[in-house]
Coordinates of C-alpha atoms and ligand atoms in Angstrom, one line a residue:
M1 CA -0.1 -0.2 0.2
N2 CA 1.1 3.2 -1.1
V3 CA 0.7 6.6 1.4
H4 CA 0.8 10.0 -0.1
E5 CA 2.7 12.6 0.7
Y6 CA 1.8 14.3 3.6
Q7 CA 0.8 11.1 5.0
S8 CA 3.9 9.9 4.6
K9 CA 5.5 13.0 6.5
V10 CA 3.0 12.9 9.6
I11 CA 4.3 9.5 10.3
F12 CA 7.4 10.9 9.6
Q13 CA 7.2 13.7 12.3
T14 CA 6.5 11.0 14.8
Y15 CA 9.6 9.4 14.0
G16 CA 11.7 12.9 14.3
I17 CA 12.5 13.1 11.0
K18 CA 12.3 16.6 10.2
I19 CA 10.0 18.4 7.4
P20 CA 8.3 21.6 6.4
K21 CA 5.7 23.1 8.3
G22 CA 2.7 22.1 6.3
Y23 CA -1.0 22.4 5.9
L24 CA -3.5 19.9 4.2
I25 CA -6.0 21.6 1.8
Q26 CA -8.7 19.3 0.5
S27 CA -11.8 22.3 -0.1
A28 CA -11.4 25.9 -1.7
D29 CA -12.9 27.1 2.1
Q30 CA -9.8 25.9 3.9
V31 CA -6.7 27.6 1.4
E32 CA -6.8 31.7 3.0
P33 CA -7.0 30.1 6.9
F34 CA -4.4 27.8 5.9
A35 CA -2.6 30.2 3.9
R36 CA -2.3 32.8 6.9
K37 CA -0.5 30.6 9.4
I38 CA 2.6 30.5 6.9
E39 CA 5.1 32.6 7.9
S40 CA 7.7 32.1 5.8
D41 CA 8.4 34.3 2.4
E42 CA 7.0 31.6 0.3
A43 CA 4.6 29.0 0.5
V44 CA 5.0 25.6 -2.0
V45 CA 1.3 24.1 -2.7
K46 CA 1.8 20.4 -3.9
A47 CA -0.8 18.3 -5.6
Q48 CA -1.3 15.1 -3.5
I49 CA -0.9 11.7 -6.0
H50 CA -0.1 8.6 -5.7
A51 CA 3.0 9.6 -8.6
G52 CA 6.1 11.1 -8.9
G53 CA 7.2 13.5 -11.5
R54 CA 4.7 16.5 -10.1
G55 CA 7.3 19.3 -9.9
K56 CA 8.0 18.7 -14.0
A57 CA 4.5 18.7 -14.1
G58 CA 3.3 21.6 -12.9
G59 CA 2.2 19.5 -9.7
V60 CA 4.6 21.4 -7.5
K61 CA 4.2 25.2 -7.3
I62 CA 6.0 28.2 -4.9
V63 CA 4.0 31.3 -4.9
K64 CA 4.8 34.9 -2.7
S65 CA 1.5 35.5 -1.4
I66 CA -2.1 34.9 0.1
D67 CA -3.3 35.2 -3.6
G68 CA -0.5 33.0 -4.8
V69 CA -1.6 30.1 -2.9
I70 CA -5.3 30.7 -3.8
D71 CA -4.2 30.4 -7.4
A72 CA -2.1 27.7 -7.0
V73 CA -4.9 25.7 -5.1
D74 CA -7.6 26.7 -8.0
Q75 CA -5.4 25.5 -10.5
L76 CA -4.5 21.7 -9.3
L77 CA -7.4 20.5 -6.9
N78 CA -10.0 18.4 -8.5
K79 CA -8.1 18.6 -11.7
P80 CA -6.5 15.2 -13.4
L81 CA -2.6 15.6 -12.5
V82 CA -0.7 14.1 -15.6
T83 CA 3.0 13.2 -14.7
H84 CA 5.5 10.6 -16.4
Q85 CA 4.7 8.3 -14.4
T86 CA 0.8 8.8 -14.2
D87 CA -1.0 7.3 -17.8
E88 CA -2.9 9.7 -19.8
K89 CA -5.6 10.3 -18.4
G90 CA -3.8 11.6 -15.1
E91 CA -5.2 11.3 -11.6
M92 CA -7.2 13.0 -9.9
V93 CA -5.9 15.6 -7.1
K94 CA -8.6 15.3 -4.6
S95 CA -6.0 17.7 -2.3
V96 CA -3.1 19.6 -1.9
Y97 CA -0.3 19.8 0.3
L98 CA 0.1 23.6 1.3
E99 CA 4.0 23.8 2.9
E100 CA 6.6 26.0 3.8
A101 CA 9.0 27.0 1.7
C102 CA 12.5 25.7 2.9
K103 CA 15.9 27.8 1.8
I104 CA 18.1 25.5 -0.3
D105 CA 21.5 24.9 0.0
K106 CA 22.2 21.7 -1.8
E107 CA 19.1 18.8 -2.9
Y108 CA 20.5 14.8 -2.4
Y109 CA 18.6 11.3 -2.7
F110 CA 18.2 8.8 0.3
S111 CA 16.0 5.9 0.6
L112 CA 15.7 2.9 1.9
I113 CA 14.3 -0.3 0.2
F114 CA 13.1 -4.0 1.6
N115 CA 15.5 -5.6 -0.7
R116 CA 13.8 -8.2 -2.5
E117 CA 16.8 -9.4 -4.2
K118 CA 19.3 -9.4 -1.5
A119 CA 17.0 -10.4 1.0
C120 CA 17.7 -7.2 3.5
I121 CA 17.1 -4.0 4.0
S122 CA 19.3 -1.4 2.0
F123 CA 19.3 2.7 2.6
I124 CA 20.4 4.0 -1.2
M125 CA 21.7 7.4 -1.3
S126 CA 23.0 10.9 -3.6
Q127 CA 24.5 13.7 -3.4
E128 CA 22.6 13.8 -6.4
G129 CA 18.8 14.2 -5.1
G130 CA 16.3 16.0 -7.1
V131 CA 16.1 13.5 -10.1
E132 CA 15.4 10.2 -11.1
I133 CA 17.7 7.5 -9.3
E134 CA 17.6 5.3 -12.1
Q135 CA 19.3 7.9 -14.3
V136 CA 21.8 9.1 -11.2
D137 CA 25.9 7.2 -12.6
K138 CA 25.9 4.5 -10.0
E139 CA 29.4 5.9 -8.5
A140 CA 27.3 8.6 -7.3
I141 CA 25.2 5.9 -5.2
L142 CA 26.2 4.4 -1.6
Q143 CA 24.1 1.6 -0.8
I144 CA 24.2 0.1 2.5
D145 CA 22.7 -3.6 3.3
L146 CA 22.2 -4.3 6.4
D147 CA 20.2 -7.7 7.3
K148 CA 16.6 -7.5 8.5
G149 CA 16.9 -7.6 12.2
E150 CA 20.4 -6.0 12.7
A151 CA 21.7 -3.1 14.5
L152 CA 23.0 0.2 12.6
N153 CA 26.1 1.0 14.1
A154 CA 28.5 3.7 13.5
S155 CA 30.4 2.7 10.9
H156 CA 27.6 2.1 8.9
V157 CA 26.3 6.2 9.5
K158 CA 30.2 7.0 9.4
Q159 CA 30.6 5.6 5.6
A160 CA 26.9 7.4 4.9
Q161 CA 27.6 10.5 6.3
E162 CA 31.5 11.1 4.4
F163 CA 29.7 10.1 0.8
M164 CA 27.0 12.5 1.7
D165 CA 29.3 15.4 2.8
C166 CA 26.4 15.7 5.8
P167 CA 26.6 17.2 8.7
L168 CA 27.3 14.7 11.3
T169 CA 24.9 15.4 13.9
A170 CA 22.0 16.1 11.6
F171 CA 22.9 13.1 9.3
S172 CA 23.2 10.8 11.9
D173 CA 19.8 11.5 13.3
L174 CA 17.9 11.1 9.9
M175 CA 19.8 7.5 9.2
V176 CA 18.5 6.2 12.7
N177 CA 15.4 7.7 12.8
T178 CA 14.3 6.4 9.1
Y179 CA 15.7 3.1 9.9
Q180 CA 13.3 2.9 13.7
C181 CA 10.4 3.9 11.5
F182 CA 11.2 1.7 8.3
N183 CA 11.7 -1.6 10.9
E184 CA 8.4 -0.6 13.2
K185 CA 5.8 0.3 10.8
E186 CA 7.2 -2.7 8.9
A187 CA 7.2 -0.3 5.5
L188 CA 8.9 -1.4 2.3
M189 CA 10.0 1.8 0.6
I190 CA 11.4 5.2 2.3
E191 CA 12.2 7.5 0.2
I192 CA 13.0 11.6 0.5
N193 CA 13.9 13.2 -2.8
P194 CA 15.0 15.5 -2.2
L195 CA 16.3 15.8 1.0
V196 CA 17.4 19.0 1.6
L197 CA 20.7 21.0 3.7
T198 CA 18.8 24.2 4.9
H199 CA 20.3 27.5 5.1
S200 CA 20.9 26.5 8.6
G201 CA 22.4 23.7 8.5
E202 CA 19.1 21.4 9.0
L203 CA 18.4 18.5 6.9
I204 CA 15.1 18.2 5.5
A205 CA 13.1 15.8 4.1
L206 CA 11.1 18.0 1.3
D207 CA 9.6 15.4 -0.7
A208 CA 8.2 12.1 1.4
K209 CA 7.8 8.4 -0.4
M210 CA 6.3 5.6 1.8
S211 CA 4.6 2.1 0.5
F212 CA 4.0 -0.7 2.8
D213 CA 4.1 -4.5 3.4
D214 CA -0.2 -5.1 3.1
N215 CA 0.6 -8.4 4.9
A216 CA 1.4 -6.7 7.5
L217 CA -0.9 -4.1 7.8
F218 CA -2.9 -6.1 10.3
R219 CA -0.8 -5.5 13.0
H220 CA -0.3 -1.4 11.9
P221 CA -4.3 -0.4 12.2
D222 CA -2.8 3.6 12.0
I223 CA -1.8 2.7 8.4
E224 CA -4.3 0.5 7.6
G225 CA -6.6 3.9 8.4
L226 CA -4.6 6.1 5.8
R227 CA -5.9 4.2 2.8
S228 CA -6.5 6.5 0.3
E229 CA -10.9 7.8 0.5
E230 CA -11.3 6.8 -3.3
S231 CA -10.3 3.5 -2.5
D232 CA -12.3 3.4 0.6
E233 CA -15.1 4.7 -0.7
L234 CA -15.7 2.1 -3.7
E235 CA -14.9 -0.6 -0.4
K236 CA -17.8 0.4 1.2
A237 CA -20.3 0.5 -1.7
A238 CA -19.0 -3.2 -2.1
S239 CA -19.5 -4.2 1.0
E240 CA -23.4 -2.8 1.4
V241 CA -24.5 -5.3 -1.4
G242 CA -22.5 -8.3 0.0
L243 CA -19.0 -8.2 -2.5
A244 CA -16.2 -8.6 -1.2
Y245 CA -13.6 -5.8 -3.6
V246 CA -9.9 -4.7 -2.7
K247 CA -9.2 -1.9 -4.8
L248 CA -5.6 -2.4 -6.4
E249 CA -3.7 0.1 -8.2
G250 CA -3.5 -1.8 -11.7
N251 CA -5.8 -0.9 -14.9
I252 CA -7.7 -4.6 -15.2
G253 CA -10.8 -5.5 -13.3
C254 CA -11.2 -8.3 -12.4
L255 CA -14.8 -10.4 -11.5
V256 CA -14.4 -13.6 -10.3
N257 CA -16.8 -16.1 -8.4
G258 CA -14.9 -17.3 -5.5
A259 CA -12.0 -16.5 -3.9
G260 CA -9.4 -19.0 -4.5
L261 CA -10.1 -18.4 -8.1
A262 CA -9.7 -14.3 -7.3
M263 CA -6.5 -15.0 -6.3
A264 CA -5.7 -17.3 -9.8
T265 CA -7.0 -15.0 -12.2
M266 CA -4.9 -12.6 -10.6
D267 CA -1.9 -14.3 -10.4
A268 CA -2.8 -15.2 -14.4
I269 CA -3.2 -11.4 -15.0
K270 CA 0.2 -10.3 -13.3
Y271 CA 2.3 -13.6 -15.3
V272 CA 1.5 -12.4 -18.0
K273 CA 2.2 -8.4 -17.2
G274 CA -0.8 -6.9 -16.3
Q275 CA -1.8 -5.1 -13.5
P276 CA -5.0 -5.9 -11.7
A277 CA -7.4 -3.2 -10.4
N278 CA -9.2 -4.9 -8.2
F279 CA -10.0 -8.2 -6.5
L280 CA -14.4 -8.9 -6.8
D281 CA -14.9 -12.3 -5.8
V282 CA -19.3 -12.0 -6.3
G283 CA -19.8 -15.1 -4.0
G284 CA -20.9 -18.7 -4.8
S285 CA -24.5 -17.5 -4.6
A286 CA -25.1 -13.9 -6.5
D287 CA -28.1 -12.7 -8.6
V288 CA -28.1 -10.8 -11.7
D289 CA -28.1 -7.6 -9.5
K290 CA -25.4 -8.7 -7.3
V291 CA -23.5 -9.2 -10.4
A292 CA -25.1 -6.1 -12.0
K293 CA -23.4 -3.4 -9.3
G294 CA -20.0 -5.6 -9.0
I295 CA -19.4 -4.6 -12.9
E296 CA -20.6 -1.5 -12.0
L297 CA -18.2 -0.9 -9.1
I298 CA -15.5 -1.7 -11.0
L299 CA -16.0 0.4 -13.8
S300 CA -16.5 2.9 -11.3
D301 CA -13.3 2.7 -10.9
S302 CA -11.1 5.4 -13.7
N303 CA -8.1 3.2 -13.7
V304 CA -10.1 0.4 -15.3
Q305 CA -9.6 -0.4 -18.9
G306 CA -10.5 -3.7 -19.1
I307 CA -12.4 -6.6 -17.1
F308 CA -11.9 -9.8 -17.5
V309 CA -14.9 -12.1 -16.0
N310 CA -13.2 -15.6 -15.3
I311 CA -16.5 -17.7 -13.6
F312 CA -16.5 -21.5 -12.8
G313 CA -19.8 -22.7 -12.8
G314 CA -20.4 -24.6 -9.7
I315 CA -23.2 -23.5 -7.6
M316 CA -23.4 -20.3 -9.7
Q317 CA -24.8 -20.4 -12.9
C318 CA -22.9 -19.3 -15.7
D319 CA -26.2 -17.5 -17.6
T320 CA -26.9 -15.5 -14.1
I321 CA -23.2 -13.7 -14.4
A322 CA -24.1 -13.1 -18.3
L323 CA -27.7 -11.9 -17.6
G324 CA -25.9 -9.7 -14.3
I325 CA -23.0 -9.0 -16.8
V326 CA -25.4 -7.2 -19.6
K327 CA -27.6 -5.5 -16.7
G328 CA -24.3 -4.1 -15.3
L329 CA -23.2 -2.4 -18.8
R330 CA -26.3 -0.8 -19.5
E331 CA -26.6 1.2 -16.5
T332 CA -22.9 2.8 -17.0
E333 CA -21.4 4.5 -19.4
H334 CA -17.9 4.1 -18.9
Q335 CA -17.5 1.0 -21.4
V336 CA -14.3 -0.8 -21.5
P337 CA -13.0 -4.3 -23.5
L338 CA -14.1 -7.2 -21.6
V339 CA -13.1 -10.8 -22.1
V340 CA -15.5 -14.0 -20.2
R341 CA -14.5 -16.9 -19.4
F342 CA -16.9 -19.6 -18.6
E343 CA -16.4 -22.8 -17.6
G344 CA -18.7 -25.9 -15.6
N345 CA -22.6 -24.9 -15.2
R346 CA -24.7 -23.6 -18.1
A347 CA -21.2 -22.0 -19.7
D348 CA -22.9 -22.5 -23.0
Y349 CA -26.2 -20.9 -22.3
G350 CA -24.4 -18.0 -20.6
K351 CA -22.3 -17.4 -23.8
S352 CA -25.5 -16.8 -26.5
I353 CA -26.8 -14.6 -23.6
L354 CA -23.7 -12.2 -24.2
E355 CA -23.3 -13.2 -28.1
Q356 CA -26.7 -11.7 -28.3
S357 CA -26.3 -8.5 -25.9
E358 CA -25.5 -5.6 -28.1
F359 CA -22.1 -5.7 -26.5
D360 CA -18.9 -6.9 -28.1
I361 CA -17.8 -9.2 -26.0
L362 CA -14.5 -11.4 -25.8
F363 CA -14.6 -14.9 -24.6
A364 CA -11.9 -16.9 -23.9
N365 CA -11.7 -20.5 -23.7
S366 CA -9.0 -21.1 -20.4
M367 CA -8.0 -19.1 -18.0
D368 CA -4.7 -18.2 -19.2
E369 CA -5.5 -17.5 -22.5
G370 CA -8.4 -14.3 -20.8
A371 CA -5.7 -12.8 -19.0
L372 CA -3.3 -12.6 -22.6
K373 CA -6.5 -11.2 -24.5
I374 CA -7.7 -8.8 -21.8
V375 CA -4.0 -7.8 -20.8
T376 CA -3.2 -6.7 -24.7
K377 CA -6.4 -5.4 -25.6
T378 CA -5.2 -2.7 -23.2
L379 CA -2.2 -1.9 -24.8
K380 CA -1.7 1.3 -26.6
G381 CA 0.4 0.6 -29.9
G382 CA 3.6 3.0 -28.6
Q383 CA 3.4 0.1 -25.3
I384 CA 3.0 -3.2 -27.9
H385 CA 6.8 -3.5 -28.4
E386 CA 7.9 -2.4 -24.7
Y387 CA 5.3 -5.4 -23.9
L388 CA 6.7 -7.8 -26.0
G389 CA 10.0 -5.8 -24.7
R390 CA 9.3 -6.8 -21.2
R391 CA 7.7 -10.7 -22.2
A392 CA 10.4 -11.6 -23.4
Ligands
ADP401 P1 8.0 15.7 -7.1 O1 9.1 14.2 -6.7 O2 6.7 14.8 -7.4 O3 8.7 16.0 -8.2 P2 8.6 17.3 -4.7 O4 8.2 16.8 -3.8 O5 10.4 16.5 -5.0 O6 7.7 16.4 -5.4 O7 9.0 19.1 -5.5 C1 9.7 19.0 -6.7 C2 10.7 20.2 -6.1 O8 10.1 21.0 -6.1 C3 12.0 19.8 -5.3 O9 12.8 18.9 -6.6 C4 12.4 20.7 -4.8 O10 13.0 21.7 -5.3 C5 10.9 21.6 -4.3 N1 10.2 21.5 -3.3 C6 9.0 21.1 -3.1 N2 8.8 21.4 -2.0 C7 9.5 22.8 -1.3 C8 9.7 23.0 -0.4 N3 8.7 22.6 0.5 N4 10.8 23.9 0.2 C9 11.5 24.8 -0.9 N5 10.6 23.9 -2.7 C10 10.5 23.1 -2.4
MG402 MG1 10.2 14.4 -5.2

């Protein structure tokens, strides 16, 4: 699970990691009261989306007056922001973060990751902050690996501090505090880019990105509580009609019966390099209305670009699912390619209902074929070469 910059910064603060003073704005009437609290000459208005690259895309605006804050919020709030990390439709900005501007002497890159390849925790840092770490020369990056549970010691800190050429006490505090935060919260990543050295010699996290291990969230209700409001709304709507639905970050909606089949379907999509947009189990006893609601729910997620319906008709009859699909599609305007795989009870009947409907539905004979069909169907021209490269 990823959280927003302002949420990461709240967590940072509890660990003594320094951040600029800031305020979250979710509606126009909050702008002026918060703008008046800014004590620095300049302020920064930052779009809160789950993607980086905001600076280059106009999502981070430096302003000098209360009117400047009002204008900047007006330009960002409730509008989509497209960055090199979003798709071409961008991500809707549902909140902005207003913070005091820092007087920056130098920008660094600093992160901590759960390193799956080496099965350890890695600090990754560079004096070349502000840019994507992938573009920094290898010689300009320092990586320090620690075994899980290993204590940070003075030689790690010294090695890093000399490499980064930062004030010792401030840097040592930063390493100790981020490491403690990472471990206690069972994070998968803490990224501070840029970490800045200010005119007064402080090290401050200007940007903050954290992600967490979903499987450990039950131990961290405070982090679980940070889930974005959009997913909360969809998950609430689903639980009201008795559907097991979890929003994920991909673009392929899945409608499946049975939790095991739902997991296998997500695996099949990932296996062909697709990303599921949700987990949705309609259960064994769903009726037409419940299936229709499931389809509507999937389509109300603006990230969804294709749907894979994967049904094993045991107790469930495939014609019930087919009628639900048609009903759901008729009730929503957002239409996307849809691939259906029916197996078992009344599969042929279900298929013929869909064939005779006004919708252009594709069919698959197996789960793997269905996953591949929907993933390739959602690729745009330019992405196909890249996709073939990735699959090869
Ligand atoms: P992103 O990584 O999405 O582009 P950042 O939060 O890193 O967004 O902001 C982009 C740039 O904007 C930073 O590299 C920094 O130069 C500047 N910036 C961001 N926040 C502040 C701040 N509080 N004070 C001064 N400059 C800032
Ligand atoms: Mg950044």
